[in-house]
Amino acid sequence: MNSLRFTAISNFTQREAETEIENTGAITTYFGENVFTLDTARQFLSDEAYKSLVASTKSGNKIDRNMGNQIANGLRAWAQSKNVTHFTHWFQPLTGASAEKHDSFFTIKSDGTPIEEFDGGALIQQEPDASSFPSGGLRATFEARGYTAWDPSSPAFIMEIGNGKTLCIPTIFVSYTGESLDAKTPLLKALVAIEKAAVDVCQYFDKNVTRVTPTLGWEQEYFLVDAGLANARPDLLMTGRTVFGHAPAKGQQLEDHYFGAIPERFYAFMCDFEKESYKLGIPLRTRHNEVAPGQFECAPIYEETNLAVDHNTLLMDIMNRVAKRHNLKVLLHEKPFAGINGSGKHNNWSLATDTGVNLLAPGKTPKTNLMFLTFFINIIKAVHDYAELLRASIASAGNDHRLGANEAPPAIISIFIGKYLTDVLKEVEIRVGSNFDETDEALLKLDIHKSIPELMLDNTDRNRTSPFAFTGNKFEFRAVGSSANCALAMTVLNTIMADTLKSFKKEVDELIEQGEKKEVAIMHVLQKYIVASKKVLFEGDGYSEEWEKEAQKRGLANVKNTPLALDAYAADKAKALFENNHIFSHAELEARHEIMLEEYIKKIQIEARVMGDLATTFVLPSAIKYQNILVQNIKGLKEAGLKPHAYANQVQVLEKISHHTSIMSDSVEKMIEARKKANKISNTRKKAIAYCDDIKGKYFDVIRYHVDKLELLVDDTYWTLPKYREILFLR
Ligand code: ADP
Ligand code: MG
């Protein structure tokens, strides 16, 4: 037997011995050594250049050419002190994790002298050959190419790949006329919007607050599998998930993997990628096994959102690269294996002031309590009002396997806040009537702070089913997919919060103008917001069927697939929201909608092709070979004069195989026809819906069902695709 499957299995046993765990010593000795931190900048820059860099890091202000030259020189000096030869503008296009185009410092002067050079121009702006990045028609519309522009708010870093080292300049990617073509540009704009809106509201409570920064702590889930076995699965290579594969006899029902010991080989990989991450300043904190076999999670200490987003994008890249060294493959797909838990990326989110206050941490005094309640209730209102946009922000072909499936946060956006805060909101709702005045301050003496332990106790399995949960001092947006760029969800979340805070301030100011005292005005608007948005609050089991029914009664949306979820981006409500907060113009929003639909179509198209290929060139031949053996056997037994009952079993298996192969092959043919039909549709949205309903919906499950049945019938030695039990349990 000479299939990739068996070669991979036999190589696997030899590989185990190569595992080596490097002892890297104290993390503090190398943390951030590959980052151009402000401390490093001070060493390599003139006073003037340093000050200008610090100022633009904080304000996002542009740096002029002259200063750009000075900073570029300092950056090059630092990079060359670390043997770096090339630089690149590093950016995050809308599809794929990150992109880069390397240039060397080396150049030849007009007089022929070879020199190393890196000037302000090359630092500040570049024009990558961007024609192949998705633009949703924007570049065509504006007849302009895209360019990358330095984002000084995220520090430059050195990426080490083998012995090669590259200086990476974080950039945004925009069209010549300024339309955003990446994940970061709108995020940066959303951060500006929320900062302004939140500072304005903070002023009611504390005049010293001058900055508010959204914080993000992501929890990255992923699977690790042997690279040899993964390489023998074309579906994993092409789509990041297995399109076929029967559930193994043992899945995750024993729950023996969760918090179990990490297998040594995987542990070596983790130590290695963590070290690379630390060098790049990614503050990783935890690692542990997840529920499914071969599934793990890592999480950092939270950071400012902008940096946290860059760090997560970098981390995914580092994981992929480092895995190769260990003959492993990292699967970041939301659902690599059917019947086994999928992967998500919880986005823990809060707002921090420059006075050191976490705005979502309940306070100790009535005044700080009111500030907490203000931000707490505003985010509930924001999520309620823009639930469909939040849903759109996490929509992808991969995440469709989780949302709405019976294991992940459902596609219904609801909020869990725990029993104590539910009671607090009820109290506010009932007691703050029209004659509420300052003497009712008792209401604000809520002992929220002391009740936090109780709140955490409430943090049981049930709230784990909530897509958006309050966890004591932050909200956890759990529906984000494991392969997603957090920027998409963070852009929407921070924008809807900014918009809600703006309206809130307007309403409060109006009441104050009418003569209400500040605190009373705030309470009145909060009470109104609770009434208006309480239907989005849900404390029960989010995975239950009752919740689906209940949510429908409440009028909450439950959009189960990406093409329809993305409609939210095209709605007038979204256009107004994003335009009013200076995040997207209408054209940008339409382009984004188009890009995401196209990405969806391509993903499903590739999956469909891979399914067809595997069914025809892997599964069918294996089935036929085994059928021939059975036929030979039956013939032989017949010739030897045995009665039919002696070979009845073989006949039965033969019939079953014929049954499954015929439906499988027939469905593959029909699916090809359906694809041809869908490809003729010119409207992108309609085409995406056709791919969703007429191709994925009609054929994927059918084909898979019959292939998986065949896997259980065909002689194991003829089966050429590595099986789930091997991919998941060989380690
Ligand atoms: P758990 O593991 O129970 O979900 P943790 O407190 O360990 O909770 O936090 C999980 C993630 O939330 C970590 O990445 C952590 O850094 C992040 N986190 C904690 N506090 C905040 C905050 N104020 N803002 C954003 N993220 C936070
Ligand atoms: Mg968590």
PDB file of N, CA, C and O and ligand atoms in Angstrom, residues 215-219 286 299-302 348-350 358 459 464 473-474 476, ligand 1:
ATOM      1  N   THR A 215     -10.123  48.599  25.042  1.00  0.00           N
ATOM      2  CA  THR A 215      -9.133  47.549  25.259  1.00  0.00           C
ATOM      3  C   THR A 215      -9.651  46.245  24.660  1.00  0.00           C
ATOM      4  O   THR A 215     -10.857  46.020  24.609  1.00  0.00           O
ATOM      5  N   LEU A 216      -8.722  45.422  24.231  1.00  0.00           N
ATOM      6  CA  LEU A 216      -9.115  44.133  23.625  1.00  0.00           C
ATOM      7  C   LEU A 216      -8.178  43.039  24.117  1.00  0.00           C
ATOM      8  O   LEU A 216      -6.956  43.173  24.063  1.00  0.00           O
ATOM      9  N   GLY A 217      -8.773  41.981  24.608  1.00  0.00           N
ATOM     10  CA  GLY A 217      -8.008  40.766  24.930  1.00  0.00           C
ATOM     11  C   GLY A 217      -8.667  39.617  24.182  1.00  0.00           C
ATOM     12  O   GLY A 217      -9.806  39.273  24.462  1.00  0.00           O
ATOM     13  N   TRP A 218      -7.971  39.073  23.180  1.00  0.00           N
ATOM     14  CA  TRP A 218      -8.572  37.991  22.391  1.00  0.00           C
ATOM     15  C   TRP A 218      -8.148  36.634  22.952  1.00  0.00           C
ATOM     16  O   TRP A 218      -7.078  36.505  23.545  1.00  0.00           O
ATOM     17  N   GLU A 219      -8.998  35.652  22.753  1.00  0.00           N
ATOM     18  CA  GLU A 219      -8.636  34.282  23.132  1.00  0.00           C
ATOM     19  C   GLU A 219      -8.654  33.457  21.851  1.00  0.00           C
ATOM     20  O   GLU A 219      -9.700  33.280  21.255  1.00  0.00           O
ATOM     21  N   THR A 286      -1.796  32.896  28.693  1.00  0.00           N
ATOM     22  CA  THR A 286      -2.296  31.551  29.021  1.00  0.00           C
ATOM     23  C   THR A 286      -2.222  30.627  27.821  1.00  0.00           C
ATOM     24  O   THR A 286      -2.298  31.063  26.670  1.00  0.00           O
ATOM     25  N   ALA A 299      -4.120  33.017  25.070  1.00  0.00           N
ATOM     26  CA  ALA A 299      -4.675  34.363  25.267  1.00  0.00           C
ATOM     27  C   ALA A 299      -3.600  35.261  25.845  1.00  0.00           C
ATOM     28  O   ALA A 299      -2.777  34.829  26.638  1.00  0.00           O
ATOM     29  N   PRO A 300      -3.601  36.507  25.427  1.00  0.00           N
ATOM     30  CA  PRO A 300      -2.625  37.468  25.943  1.00  0.00           C
ATOM     31  C   PRO A 300      -3.222  38.299  27.074  1.00  0.00           C
ATOM     32  O   PRO A 300      -4.413  38.215  27.359  1.00  0.00           O
ATOM     33  N   ILE A 301      -2.387  39.136  27.648  1.00  0.00           N
ATOM     34  CA  ILE A 301      -2.874  40.202  28.509  1.00  0.00           C
ATOM     35  C   ILE A 301      -3.469  41.235  27.558  1.00  0.00           C
ATOM     36  O   ILE A 301      -2.893  41.496  26.494  1.00  0.00           O
ATOM     37  N   TYR A 302      -4.609  41.799  27.933  1.00  0.00           N
ATOM     38  CA  TYR A 302      -5.271  42.713  26.997  1.00  0.00           C
ATOM     39  C   TYR A 302      -4.430  43.968  26.749  1.00  0.00           C
ATOM     40  O   TYR A 302      -3.592  44.341  27.564  1.00  0.00           O
ATOM     41  N   ASN A 348     -12.563  39.966  24.251  1.00  0.00           N
ATOM     42  CA  ASN A 348     -12.874  40.635  25.511  1.00  0.00           C
ATOM     43  C   ASN A 348     -12.644  42.114  25.305  1.00  0.00           C
ATOM     44  O   ASN A 348     -11.568  42.527  24.873  1.00  0.00           O
ATOM     45  N   TRP A 349     -13.658  42.892  25.660  1.00  0.00           N
ATOM     46  CA  TRP A 349     -13.625  44.310  25.297  1.00  0.00           C
ATOM     47  C   TRP A 349     -14.050  45.192  26.464  1.00  0.00           C
ATOM     48  O   TRP A 349     -14.976  44.859  27.189  1.00  0.00           O
ATOM     49  N   SER A 350     -13.348  46.269  26.639  1.00  0.00           N
ATOM     50  CA  SER A 350     -13.766  47.253  27.630  1.00  0.00           C
ATOM     51  C   SER A 350     -13.258  48.629  27.208  1.00  0.00           C
ATOM     52  O   SER A 350     -12.704  48.781  26.112  1.00  0.00           O
ATOM     53  N   ASN A 358     -11.374  51.573  34.539  1.00  0.00           N
ATOM     54  CA  ASN A 358     -12.035  50.684  33.595  1.00  0.00           C
ATOM     55  C   ASN A 358     -13.526  51.034  33.635  1.00  0.00           C
ATOM     56  O   ASN A 358     -14.189  50.819  34.647  1.00  0.00           O
ATOM     57  N   ASN A 459     -21.210  33.028  36.643  1.00  0.00           N
ATOM     58  CA  ASN A 459     -20.473  32.809  35.410  1.00  0.00           C
ATOM     59  C   ASN A 459     -20.409  31.316  35.101  1.00  0.00           C
ATOM     60  O   ASN A 459     -19.355  30.740  34.967  1.00  0.00           O
ATOM     61  N   ARG A 464     -22.073  30.645  29.064  1.00  0.00           N
ATOM     62  CA  ARG A 464     -21.108  30.292  27.999  1.00  0.00           C
ATOM     63  C   ARG A 464     -21.799  30.229  26.648  1.00  0.00           C
ATOM     64  O   ARG A 464     -21.164  30.215  25.611  1.00  0.00           O
ATOM     65  N   ASN A 473     -16.004  42.753  34.507  1.00  0.00           N
ATOM     66  CA  ASN A 473     -15.398  44.070  34.270  1.00  0.00           C
ATOM     67  C   ASN A 473     -15.127  44.308  32.792  1.00  0.00           C
ATOM     68  O   ASN A 473     -14.333  45.157  32.408  1.00  0.00           O
ATOM     69  N   LYS A 474     -15.776  43.508  31.946  1.00  0.00           N
ATOM     70  CA  LYS A 474     -15.592  43.619  30.490  1.00  0.00           C
ATOM     71  C   LYS A 474     -16.701  42.827  29.819  1.00  0.00           C
ATOM     72  O   LYS A 474     -17.347  41.998  30.463  1.00  0.00           O
ATOM     73  N   GLU A 476     -17.581  40.157  26.718  1.00  0.00           N
ATOM     74  CA  GLU A 476     -16.892  39.155  25.935  1.00  0.00           C
ATOM     75  C   GLU A 476     -17.733  38.853  24.700  1.00  0.00           C
ATOM     76  O   GLU A 476     -18.802  38.259  24.815  1.00  0.00           O
TER      77      GLU A 476
HETATM   78  P1  ADP B   1     -11.508  34.099  31.397  1.00  0.00           P
HETATM   79  O1  ADP B   1     -10.270  33.291  31.148  1.00  0.00           O
HETATM   80  O2  ADP B   1     -12.339  33.635  32.534  1.00  0.00           O
HETATM   81  O3  ADP B   1     -12.342  34.292  30.164  1.00  0.00           O
HETATM   82  P2  ADP B   1      -9.705  36.328  31.966  1.00  0.00           P
HETATM   83  O4  ADP B   1      -9.828  37.350  33.031  1.00  0.00           O
HETATM   84  O5  ADP B   1      -8.563  35.397  32.068  1.00  0.00           O
HETATM   85  O6  ADP B   1     -11.083  35.604  31.861  1.00  0.00           O
HETATM   86  O7  ADP B   1      -9.628  37.117  30.610  1.00  0.00           O
HETATM   87  C1  ADP B   1      -9.693  36.565  29.359  1.00  0.00           C
HETATM   88  C2  ADP B   1      -9.187  37.626  28.415  1.00  0.00           C
HETATM   89  O8  ADP B   1      -9.821  38.851  28.724  1.00  0.00           O
HETATM   90  C3  ADP B   1      -7.688  37.874  28.521  1.00  0.00           C
HETATM   91  O9  ADP B   1      -7.149  38.046  27.229  1.00  0.00           O
HETATM   92  C4  ADP B   1      -7.640  39.155  29.294  1.00  0.00           C
HETATM   93  O10 ADP B   1      -6.477  39.897  29.023  1.00  0.00           O
HETATM   94  C5  ADP B   1      -8.867  39.859  28.770  1.00  0.00           C
HETATM   95  N1  ADP B   1      -9.286  40.992  29.609  1.00  0.00           N
HETATM   96  C6  ADP B   1      -9.286  41.094  30.949  1.00  0.00           C
HETATM   97  N2  ADP B   1      -9.666  42.344  31.326  1.00  0.00           N
HETATM   98  C7  ADP B   1      -9.907  43.048  30.184  1.00  0.00           C
HETATM   99  C8  ADP B   1     -10.297  44.387  29.894  1.00  0.00           C
HETATM  100  N3  ADP B   1     -10.532  45.275  30.842  1.00  0.00           N
HETATM  101  N4  ADP B   1     -10.417  44.733  28.598  1.00  0.00           N
HETATM  102  C9  ADP B   1     -10.204  43.857  27.608  1.00  0.00           C
HETATM  103  N5  ADP B   1      -9.836  42.604  27.828  1.00  0.00           N
HETATM  104  C10 ADP B   1      -9.676  42.177  29.089  1.00  0.00           C
END
